[in-house]
PDB file of C-alpha atoms in Angstrom:
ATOM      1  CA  UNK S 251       0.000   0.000   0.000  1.00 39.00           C
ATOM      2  CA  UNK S 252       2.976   2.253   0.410  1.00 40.00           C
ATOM      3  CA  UNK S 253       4.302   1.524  -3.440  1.00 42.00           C
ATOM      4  CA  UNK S 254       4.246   4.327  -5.357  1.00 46.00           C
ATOM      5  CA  UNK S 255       5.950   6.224  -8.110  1.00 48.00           C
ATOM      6  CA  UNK S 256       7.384   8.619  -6.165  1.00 48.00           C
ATOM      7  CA  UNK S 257       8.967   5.828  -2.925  1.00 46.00           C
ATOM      8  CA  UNK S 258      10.240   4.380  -6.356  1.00 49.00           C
ATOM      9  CA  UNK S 259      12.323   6.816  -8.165  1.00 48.00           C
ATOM     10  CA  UNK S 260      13.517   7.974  -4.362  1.00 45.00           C
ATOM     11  CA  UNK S 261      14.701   3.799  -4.146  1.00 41.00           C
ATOM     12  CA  UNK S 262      16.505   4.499  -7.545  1.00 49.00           C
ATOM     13  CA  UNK S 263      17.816   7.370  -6.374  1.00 56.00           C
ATOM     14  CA  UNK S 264      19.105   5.993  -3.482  1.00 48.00           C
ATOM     15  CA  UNK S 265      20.043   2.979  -4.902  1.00 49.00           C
ATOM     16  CA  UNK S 266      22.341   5.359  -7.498  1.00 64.00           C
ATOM     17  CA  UNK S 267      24.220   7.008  -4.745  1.00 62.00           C
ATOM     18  CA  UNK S 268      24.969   3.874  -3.235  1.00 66.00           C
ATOM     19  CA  UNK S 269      26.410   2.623  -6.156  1.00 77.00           C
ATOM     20  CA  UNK S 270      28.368   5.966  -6.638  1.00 81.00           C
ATOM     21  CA  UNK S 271      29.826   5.750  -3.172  1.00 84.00           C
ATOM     22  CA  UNK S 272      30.848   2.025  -3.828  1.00 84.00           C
ATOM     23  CA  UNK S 273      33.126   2.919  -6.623  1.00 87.00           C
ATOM     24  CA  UNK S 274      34.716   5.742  -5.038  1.00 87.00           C
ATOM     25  CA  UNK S 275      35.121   3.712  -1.661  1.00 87.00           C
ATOM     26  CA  UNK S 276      36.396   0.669  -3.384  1.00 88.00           C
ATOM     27  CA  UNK S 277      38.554   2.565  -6.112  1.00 89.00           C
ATOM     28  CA  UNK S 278      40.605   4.289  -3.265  1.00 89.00           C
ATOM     29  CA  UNK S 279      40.758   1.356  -1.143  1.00 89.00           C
ATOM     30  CA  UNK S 280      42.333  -0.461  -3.912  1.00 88.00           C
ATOM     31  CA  UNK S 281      44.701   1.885  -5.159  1.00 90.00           C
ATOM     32  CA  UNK S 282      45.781   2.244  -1.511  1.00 89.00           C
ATOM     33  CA  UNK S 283      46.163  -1.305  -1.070  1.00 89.00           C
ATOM     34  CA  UNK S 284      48.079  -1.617  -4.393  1.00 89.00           C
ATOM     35  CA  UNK S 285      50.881   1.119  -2.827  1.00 90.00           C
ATOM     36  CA  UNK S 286      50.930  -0.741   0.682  1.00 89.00           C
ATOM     37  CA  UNK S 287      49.243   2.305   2.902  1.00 90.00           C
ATOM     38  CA  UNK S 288      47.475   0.210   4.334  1.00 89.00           C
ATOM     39  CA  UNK S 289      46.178   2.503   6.938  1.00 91.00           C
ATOM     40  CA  UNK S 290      44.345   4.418   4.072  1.00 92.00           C
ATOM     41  CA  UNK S 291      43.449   1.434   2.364  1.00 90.00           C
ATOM     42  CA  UNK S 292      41.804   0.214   5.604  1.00 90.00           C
ATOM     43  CA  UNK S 293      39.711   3.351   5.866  1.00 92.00           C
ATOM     44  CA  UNK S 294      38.376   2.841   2.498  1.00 90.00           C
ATOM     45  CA  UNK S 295      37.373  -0.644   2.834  1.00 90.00           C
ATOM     46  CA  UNK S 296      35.885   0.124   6.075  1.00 90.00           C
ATOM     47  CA  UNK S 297      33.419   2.389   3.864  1.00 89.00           C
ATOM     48  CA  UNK S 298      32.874  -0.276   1.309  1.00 88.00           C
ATOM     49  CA  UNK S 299      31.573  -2.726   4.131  1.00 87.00           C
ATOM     50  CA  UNK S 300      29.362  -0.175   5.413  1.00 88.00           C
ATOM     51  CA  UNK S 301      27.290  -0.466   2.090  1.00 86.00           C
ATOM     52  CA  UNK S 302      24.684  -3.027   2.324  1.00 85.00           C
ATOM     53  CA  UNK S 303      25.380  -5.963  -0.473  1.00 84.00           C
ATOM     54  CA  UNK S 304      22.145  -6.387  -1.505  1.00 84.00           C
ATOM     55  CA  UNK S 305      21.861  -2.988  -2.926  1.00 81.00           C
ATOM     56  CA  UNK S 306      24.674  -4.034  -5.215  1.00 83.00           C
ATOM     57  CA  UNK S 307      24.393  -5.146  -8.743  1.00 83.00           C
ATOM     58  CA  UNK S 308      26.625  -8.461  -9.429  1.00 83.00           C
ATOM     59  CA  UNK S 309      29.229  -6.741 -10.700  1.00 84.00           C
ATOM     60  CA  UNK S 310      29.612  -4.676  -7.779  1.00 86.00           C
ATOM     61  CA  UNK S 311      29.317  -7.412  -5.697  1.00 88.00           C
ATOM     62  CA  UNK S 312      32.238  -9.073  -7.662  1.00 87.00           C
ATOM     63  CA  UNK S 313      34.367  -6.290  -6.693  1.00 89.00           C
ATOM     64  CA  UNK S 314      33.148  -6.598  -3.147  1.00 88.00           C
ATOM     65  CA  UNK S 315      34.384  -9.962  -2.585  1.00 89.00           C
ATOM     66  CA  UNK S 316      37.878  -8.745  -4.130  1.00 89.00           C
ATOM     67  CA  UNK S 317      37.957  -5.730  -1.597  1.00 90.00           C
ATOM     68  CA  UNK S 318      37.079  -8.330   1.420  1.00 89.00           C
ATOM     69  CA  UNK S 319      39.763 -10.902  -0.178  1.00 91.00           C
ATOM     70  CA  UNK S 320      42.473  -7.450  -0.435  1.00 91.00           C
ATOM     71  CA  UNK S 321      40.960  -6.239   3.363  1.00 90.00           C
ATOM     72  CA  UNK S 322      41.695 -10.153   4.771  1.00 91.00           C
ATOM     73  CA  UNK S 323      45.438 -10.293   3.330  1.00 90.00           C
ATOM     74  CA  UNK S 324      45.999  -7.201   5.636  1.00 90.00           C
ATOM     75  CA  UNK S 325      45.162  -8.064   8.585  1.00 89.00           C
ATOM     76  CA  UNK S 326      47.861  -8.579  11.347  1.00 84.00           C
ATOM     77  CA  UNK S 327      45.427 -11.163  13.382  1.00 88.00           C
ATOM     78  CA  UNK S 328      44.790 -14.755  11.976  1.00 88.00           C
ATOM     79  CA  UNK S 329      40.588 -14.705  13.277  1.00 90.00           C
ATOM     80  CA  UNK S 330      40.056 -10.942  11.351  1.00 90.00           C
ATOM     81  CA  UNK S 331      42.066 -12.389   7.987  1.00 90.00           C
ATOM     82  CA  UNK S 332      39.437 -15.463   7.626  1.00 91.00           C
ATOM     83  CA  UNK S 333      36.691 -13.440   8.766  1.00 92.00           C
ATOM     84  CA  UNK S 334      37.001 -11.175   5.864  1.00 90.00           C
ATOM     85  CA  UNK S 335      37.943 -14.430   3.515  1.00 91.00           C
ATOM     86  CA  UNK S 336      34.719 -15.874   4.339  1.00 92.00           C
ATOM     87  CA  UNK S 337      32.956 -12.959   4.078  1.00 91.00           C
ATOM     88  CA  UNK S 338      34.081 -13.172   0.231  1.00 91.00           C
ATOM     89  CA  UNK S 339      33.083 -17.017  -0.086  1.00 91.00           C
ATOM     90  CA  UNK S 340      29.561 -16.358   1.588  1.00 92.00           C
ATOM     91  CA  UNK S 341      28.831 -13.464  -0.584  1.00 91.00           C
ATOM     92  CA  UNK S 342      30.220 -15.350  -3.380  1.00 90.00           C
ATOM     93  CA  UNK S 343      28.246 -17.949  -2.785  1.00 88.00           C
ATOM     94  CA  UNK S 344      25.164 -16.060  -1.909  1.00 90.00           C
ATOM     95  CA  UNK S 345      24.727 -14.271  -5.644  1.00 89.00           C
ATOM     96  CA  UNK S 346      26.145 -17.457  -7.194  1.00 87.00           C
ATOM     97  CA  UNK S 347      29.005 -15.492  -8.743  1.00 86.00           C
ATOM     98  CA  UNK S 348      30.806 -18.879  -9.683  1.00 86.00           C
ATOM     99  CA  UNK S 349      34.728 -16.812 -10.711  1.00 87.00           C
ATOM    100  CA  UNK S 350      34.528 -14.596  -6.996  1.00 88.00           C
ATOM    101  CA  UNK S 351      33.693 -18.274  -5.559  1.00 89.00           C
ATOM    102  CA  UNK S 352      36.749 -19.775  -7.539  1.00 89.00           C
ATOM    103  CA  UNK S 353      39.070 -16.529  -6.642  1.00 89.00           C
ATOM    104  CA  UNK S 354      38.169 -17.008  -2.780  1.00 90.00           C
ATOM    105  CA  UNK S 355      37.840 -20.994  -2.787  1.00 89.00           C
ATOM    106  CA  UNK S 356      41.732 -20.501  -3.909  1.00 90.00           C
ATOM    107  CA  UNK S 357      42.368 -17.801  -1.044  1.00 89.00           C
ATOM    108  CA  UNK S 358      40.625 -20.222   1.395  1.00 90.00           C
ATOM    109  CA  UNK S 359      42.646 -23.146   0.916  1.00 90.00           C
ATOM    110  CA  UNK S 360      45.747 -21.383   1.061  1.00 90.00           C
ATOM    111  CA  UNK S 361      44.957 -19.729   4.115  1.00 90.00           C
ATOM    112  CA  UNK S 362      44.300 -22.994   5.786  1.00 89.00           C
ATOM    113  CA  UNK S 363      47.424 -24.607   3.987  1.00 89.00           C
ATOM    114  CA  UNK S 364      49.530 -22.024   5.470  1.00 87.00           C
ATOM    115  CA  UNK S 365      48.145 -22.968   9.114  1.00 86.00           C
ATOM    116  CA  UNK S 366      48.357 -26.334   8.544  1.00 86.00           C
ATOM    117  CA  UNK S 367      44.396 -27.344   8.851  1.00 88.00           C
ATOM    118  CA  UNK S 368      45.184 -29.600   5.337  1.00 85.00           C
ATOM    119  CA  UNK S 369      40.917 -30.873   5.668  1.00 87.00           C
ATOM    120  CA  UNK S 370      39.986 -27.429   5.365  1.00 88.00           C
ATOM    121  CA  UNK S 371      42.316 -26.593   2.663  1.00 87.00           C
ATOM    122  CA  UNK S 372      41.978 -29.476   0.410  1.00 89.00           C
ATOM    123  CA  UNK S 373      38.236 -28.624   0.740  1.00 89.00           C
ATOM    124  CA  UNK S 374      38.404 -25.055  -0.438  1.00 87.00           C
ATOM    125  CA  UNK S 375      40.694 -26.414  -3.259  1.00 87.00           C
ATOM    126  CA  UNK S 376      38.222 -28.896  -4.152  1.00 88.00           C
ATOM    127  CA  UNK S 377      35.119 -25.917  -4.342  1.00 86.00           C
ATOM    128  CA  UNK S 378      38.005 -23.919  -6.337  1.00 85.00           C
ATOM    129  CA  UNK S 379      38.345 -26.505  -8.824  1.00 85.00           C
ATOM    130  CA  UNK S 380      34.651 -27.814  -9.214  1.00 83.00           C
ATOM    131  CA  UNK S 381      33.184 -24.288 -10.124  1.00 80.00           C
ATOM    132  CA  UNK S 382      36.141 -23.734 -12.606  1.00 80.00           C
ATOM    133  CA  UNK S 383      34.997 -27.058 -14.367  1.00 75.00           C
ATOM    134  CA  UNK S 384      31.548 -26.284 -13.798  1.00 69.00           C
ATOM    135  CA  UNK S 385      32.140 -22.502 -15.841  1.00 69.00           C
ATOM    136  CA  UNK S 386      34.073 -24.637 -18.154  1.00 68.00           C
ATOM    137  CA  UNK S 387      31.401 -27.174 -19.157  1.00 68.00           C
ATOM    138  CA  UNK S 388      29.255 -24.043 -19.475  1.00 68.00           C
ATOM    139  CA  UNK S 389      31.749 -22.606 -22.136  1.00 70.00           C
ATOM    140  CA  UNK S 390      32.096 -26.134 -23.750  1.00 64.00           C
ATOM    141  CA  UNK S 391      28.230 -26.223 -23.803  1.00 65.00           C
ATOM    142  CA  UNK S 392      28.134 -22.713 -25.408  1.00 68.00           C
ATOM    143  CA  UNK S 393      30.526 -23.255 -28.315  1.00 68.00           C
ATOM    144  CA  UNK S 394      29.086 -26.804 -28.974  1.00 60.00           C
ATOM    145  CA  UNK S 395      25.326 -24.784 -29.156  1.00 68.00           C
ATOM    146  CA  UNK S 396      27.019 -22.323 -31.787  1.00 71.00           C
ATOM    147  CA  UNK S 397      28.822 -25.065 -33.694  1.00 69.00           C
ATOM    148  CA  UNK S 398      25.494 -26.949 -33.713  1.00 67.00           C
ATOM    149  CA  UNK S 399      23.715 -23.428 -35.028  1.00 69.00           C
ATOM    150  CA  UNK S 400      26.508 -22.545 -37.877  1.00 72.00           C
ATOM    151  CA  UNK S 401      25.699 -25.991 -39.360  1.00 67.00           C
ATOM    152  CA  UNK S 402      22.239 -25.947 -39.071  1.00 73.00           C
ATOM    153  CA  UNK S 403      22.950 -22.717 -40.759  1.00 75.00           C
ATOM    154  CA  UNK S 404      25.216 -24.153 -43.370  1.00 78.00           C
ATOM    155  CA  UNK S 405      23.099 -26.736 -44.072  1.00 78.00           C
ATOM    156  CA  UNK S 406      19.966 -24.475 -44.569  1.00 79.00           C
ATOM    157  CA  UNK S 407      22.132 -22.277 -47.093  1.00 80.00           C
ATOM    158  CA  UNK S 408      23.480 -25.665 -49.008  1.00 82.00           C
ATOM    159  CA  UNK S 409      19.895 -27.491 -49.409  1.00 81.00           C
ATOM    160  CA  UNK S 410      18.740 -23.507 -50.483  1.00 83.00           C
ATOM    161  CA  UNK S 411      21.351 -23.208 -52.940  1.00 84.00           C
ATOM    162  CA  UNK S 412      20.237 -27.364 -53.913  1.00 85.00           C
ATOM    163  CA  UNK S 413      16.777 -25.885 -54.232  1.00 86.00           C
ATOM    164  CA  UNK S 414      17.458 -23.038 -56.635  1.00 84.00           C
ATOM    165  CA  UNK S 415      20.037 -25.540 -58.577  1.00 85.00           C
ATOM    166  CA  UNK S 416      17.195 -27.874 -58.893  1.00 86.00           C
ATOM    167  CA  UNK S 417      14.433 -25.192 -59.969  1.00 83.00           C
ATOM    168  CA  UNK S 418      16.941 -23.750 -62.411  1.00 80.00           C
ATOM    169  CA  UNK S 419      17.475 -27.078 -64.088  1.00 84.00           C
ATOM    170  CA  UNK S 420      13.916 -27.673 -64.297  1.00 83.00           C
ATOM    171  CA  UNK S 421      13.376 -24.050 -65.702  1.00 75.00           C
ATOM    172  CA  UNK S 422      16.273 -25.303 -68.438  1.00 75.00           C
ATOM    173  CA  UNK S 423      14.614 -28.402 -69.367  1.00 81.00           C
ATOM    174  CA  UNK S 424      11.172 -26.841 -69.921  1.00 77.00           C
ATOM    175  CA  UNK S 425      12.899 -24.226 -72.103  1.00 72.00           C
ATOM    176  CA  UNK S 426      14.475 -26.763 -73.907  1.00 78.00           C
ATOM    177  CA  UNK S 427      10.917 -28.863 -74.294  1.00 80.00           C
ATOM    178  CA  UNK S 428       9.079 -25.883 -75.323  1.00 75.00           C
ATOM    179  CA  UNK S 429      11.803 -24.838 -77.701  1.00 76.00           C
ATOM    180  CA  UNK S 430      12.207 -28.283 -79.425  1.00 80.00           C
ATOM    181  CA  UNK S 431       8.108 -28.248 -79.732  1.00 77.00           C
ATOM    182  CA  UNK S 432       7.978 -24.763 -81.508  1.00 73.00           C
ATOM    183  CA  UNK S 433      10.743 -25.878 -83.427  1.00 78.00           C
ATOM    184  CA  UNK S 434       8.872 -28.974 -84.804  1.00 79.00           C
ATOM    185  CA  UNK S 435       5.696 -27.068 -85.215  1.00 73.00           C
ATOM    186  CA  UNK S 436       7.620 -24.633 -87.302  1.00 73.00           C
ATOM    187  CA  UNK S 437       9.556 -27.446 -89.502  1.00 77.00           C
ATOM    188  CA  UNK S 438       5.979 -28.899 -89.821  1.00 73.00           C
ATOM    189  CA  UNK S 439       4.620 -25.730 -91.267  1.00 70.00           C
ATOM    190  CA  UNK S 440       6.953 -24.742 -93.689  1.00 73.00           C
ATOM    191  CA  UNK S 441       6.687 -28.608 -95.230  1.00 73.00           C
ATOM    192  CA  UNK S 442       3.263 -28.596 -95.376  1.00 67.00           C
ATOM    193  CA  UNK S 443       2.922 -24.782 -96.564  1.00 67.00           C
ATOM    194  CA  UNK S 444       4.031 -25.665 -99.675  1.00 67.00           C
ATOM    195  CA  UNK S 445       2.249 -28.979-100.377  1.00 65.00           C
ATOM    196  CA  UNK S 446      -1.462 -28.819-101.569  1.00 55.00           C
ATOM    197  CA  UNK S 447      -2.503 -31.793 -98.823  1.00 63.00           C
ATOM    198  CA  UNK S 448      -4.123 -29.025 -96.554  1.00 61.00           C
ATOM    199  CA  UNK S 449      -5.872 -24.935 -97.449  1.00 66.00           C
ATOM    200  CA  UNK S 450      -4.574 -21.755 -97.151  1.00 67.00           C
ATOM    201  CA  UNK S 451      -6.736 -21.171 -94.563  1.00 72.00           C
ATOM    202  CA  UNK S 452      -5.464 -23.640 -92.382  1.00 67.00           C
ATOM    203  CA  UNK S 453      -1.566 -22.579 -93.270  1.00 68.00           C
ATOM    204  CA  UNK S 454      -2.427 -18.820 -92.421  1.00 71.00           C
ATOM    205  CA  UNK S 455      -4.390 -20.007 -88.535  1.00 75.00           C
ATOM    206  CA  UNK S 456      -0.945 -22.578 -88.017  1.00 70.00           C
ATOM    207  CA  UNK S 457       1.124 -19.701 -89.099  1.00 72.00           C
ATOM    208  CA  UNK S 458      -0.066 -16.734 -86.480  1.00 77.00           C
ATOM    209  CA  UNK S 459      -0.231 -19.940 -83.936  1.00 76.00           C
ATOM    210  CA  UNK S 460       3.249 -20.510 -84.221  1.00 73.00           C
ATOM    211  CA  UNK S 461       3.956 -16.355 -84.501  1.00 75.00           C
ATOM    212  CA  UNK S 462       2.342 -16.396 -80.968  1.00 76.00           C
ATOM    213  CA  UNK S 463       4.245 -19.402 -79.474  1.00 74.00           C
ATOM    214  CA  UNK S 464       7.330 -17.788 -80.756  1.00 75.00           C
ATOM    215  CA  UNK S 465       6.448 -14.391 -79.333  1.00 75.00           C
ATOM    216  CA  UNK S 466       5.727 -15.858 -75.886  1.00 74.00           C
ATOM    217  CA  UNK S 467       8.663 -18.280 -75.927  1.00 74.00           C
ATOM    218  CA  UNK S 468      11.094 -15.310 -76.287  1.00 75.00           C
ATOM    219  CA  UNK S 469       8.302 -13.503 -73.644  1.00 74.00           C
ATOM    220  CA  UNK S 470       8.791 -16.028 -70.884  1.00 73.00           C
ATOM    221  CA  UNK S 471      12.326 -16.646 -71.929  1.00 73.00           C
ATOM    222  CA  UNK S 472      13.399 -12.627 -71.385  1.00 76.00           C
ATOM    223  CA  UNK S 473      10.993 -11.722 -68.920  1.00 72.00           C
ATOM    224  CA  UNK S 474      13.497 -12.126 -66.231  1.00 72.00           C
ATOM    225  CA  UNK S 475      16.406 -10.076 -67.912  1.00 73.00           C
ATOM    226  CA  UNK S 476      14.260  -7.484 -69.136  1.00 71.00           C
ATOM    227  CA  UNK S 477      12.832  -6.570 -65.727  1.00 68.00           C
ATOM    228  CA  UNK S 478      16.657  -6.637 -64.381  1.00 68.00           C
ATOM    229  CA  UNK S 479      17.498  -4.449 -67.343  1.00 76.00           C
ATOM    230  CA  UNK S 480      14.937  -2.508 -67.584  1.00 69.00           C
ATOM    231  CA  UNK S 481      14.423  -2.190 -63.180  1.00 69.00           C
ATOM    232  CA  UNK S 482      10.708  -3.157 -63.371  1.00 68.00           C
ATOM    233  CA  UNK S 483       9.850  -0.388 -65.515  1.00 70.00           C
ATOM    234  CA  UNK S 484       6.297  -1.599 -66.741  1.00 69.00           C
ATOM    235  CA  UNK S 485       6.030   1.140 -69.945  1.00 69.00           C
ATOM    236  CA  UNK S 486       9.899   0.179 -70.653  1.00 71.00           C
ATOM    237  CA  UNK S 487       9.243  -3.444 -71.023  1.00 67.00           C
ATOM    238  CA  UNK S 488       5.970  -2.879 -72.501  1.00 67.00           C
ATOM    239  CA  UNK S 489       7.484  -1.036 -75.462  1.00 74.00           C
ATOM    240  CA  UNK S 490      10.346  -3.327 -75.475  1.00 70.00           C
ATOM    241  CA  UNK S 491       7.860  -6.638 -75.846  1.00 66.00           C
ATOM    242  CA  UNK S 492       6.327  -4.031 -78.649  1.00 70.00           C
ATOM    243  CA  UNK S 493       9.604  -3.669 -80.459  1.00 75.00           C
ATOM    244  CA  UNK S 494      10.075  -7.689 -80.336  1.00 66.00           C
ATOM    245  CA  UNK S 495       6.888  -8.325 -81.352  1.00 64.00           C
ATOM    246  CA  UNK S 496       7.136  -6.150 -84.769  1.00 64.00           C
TER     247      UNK S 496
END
């Protein structure tokens, strides 16, 4: 009942500063680290733990784990050095941010290697390593996904270009037929034009019948050139199927 557009935008708003003073905190707390004043760098990531993770987005939260992980390694007493580790790891693990989780799995077992708890170590190791695989298999998964799509791809492109192959060959062979047909018509008219067997009549109906089959034989043969030619001009190609036909 208290939800409404203006509670919102002052959430955002809020949420937006946050963010702002995260970067600044962290980005001077790391630098600091990076030049060993640690004193400085302390104050810093004393401000960066003061902001609330769950008003982080995952990337900030990424960096949050690597300030805890940099805050841990400077601590002079053993308790405050894996408090701040596992802070990391339970953040980490948390958001499910699987390379933080790797990054302080590794931090983990080295800590406890270094204090001789080998259980605890070989344990962290063992996290370490299973979310590497598991990020792995996820990349292996991925590129097997887009090999599987760039063939399907291929393949739709090859049985395409089959397609248009096979039309065009049809196309060709009904060409052919239709031109062998005319052909014989026309051989048959000129032998029996000048024999008496059959009328004028008849010669002159045969005669504009094969003018016609001609016409539209060159018709459906050009068609397809003539509108490339001619870019679909309907008047252009009409006088141009004039000019054949005289």
């Amino acid at each position: 009942y208290w939800y409404n557009e203006d509670t919102s935008n002052k959430y955002h708003s809020l949420l937006n500063i946050l963010d702002a003073k995260f970067r600044e905190s962290f980005i001077l707390a790391y630098l600091n680290f990076k030049k060993k004043d640690t004193a400085i760098a302390k104050v810093y990531f004393e401000k960066v733990f003061a902001i609330p993770a769950d008003s982080l987005t995952p990337h900030l939260l990424n960096r949050y784990c690597e300030s805890a992980v940099d805050y841990a390694k400077i601590q002079s007493n053993k308790n405050n050095e894996l408090n701040y580790f596992l802070l990391a790891y339970n953040i980490a693990q948390k958001y499910d941010l699987k390379q933080s989780l790797i990054d302080v799995a590794k931090e983990l077992s080295n800590f406890y290697f270094k204090y001789d708890k080998k259980d605890s170590s070989l344990f962290y190791l063992r996290t370490s390593v299973a979310n590497n695989d598991s990020i792995n298999n996820r990349k292996a998964i991925s590129e097997l996904q887009n090999t599987i799509a760039l063939l399907h791809i291929e393949q739709i492109e090859k049985d395409d270009a089959l397609r248009k192959e096979q039309e065009s060959r049809k196309h060709n062979l009904q060409f052919a037929a239709i031109a062998i047909f005319i052909v014989t018509i026309l051989i048959l008219f000129f032998v029996f034009s000048h024999t008496v067997i059959v009328s004028q009549k008849f010669i002159d109906i045969i005669g504009t019948i094969v003018l016609l089959l001609v016409f539209e034989f060159i018709n459906l043969f050009i068609h397809p050139y003539l509108g490339h030619w001619l870019h679909e001009n309907a008047f252009l190609m009409l006088l141009a199927l004039v000019c054949i036909a005289a």
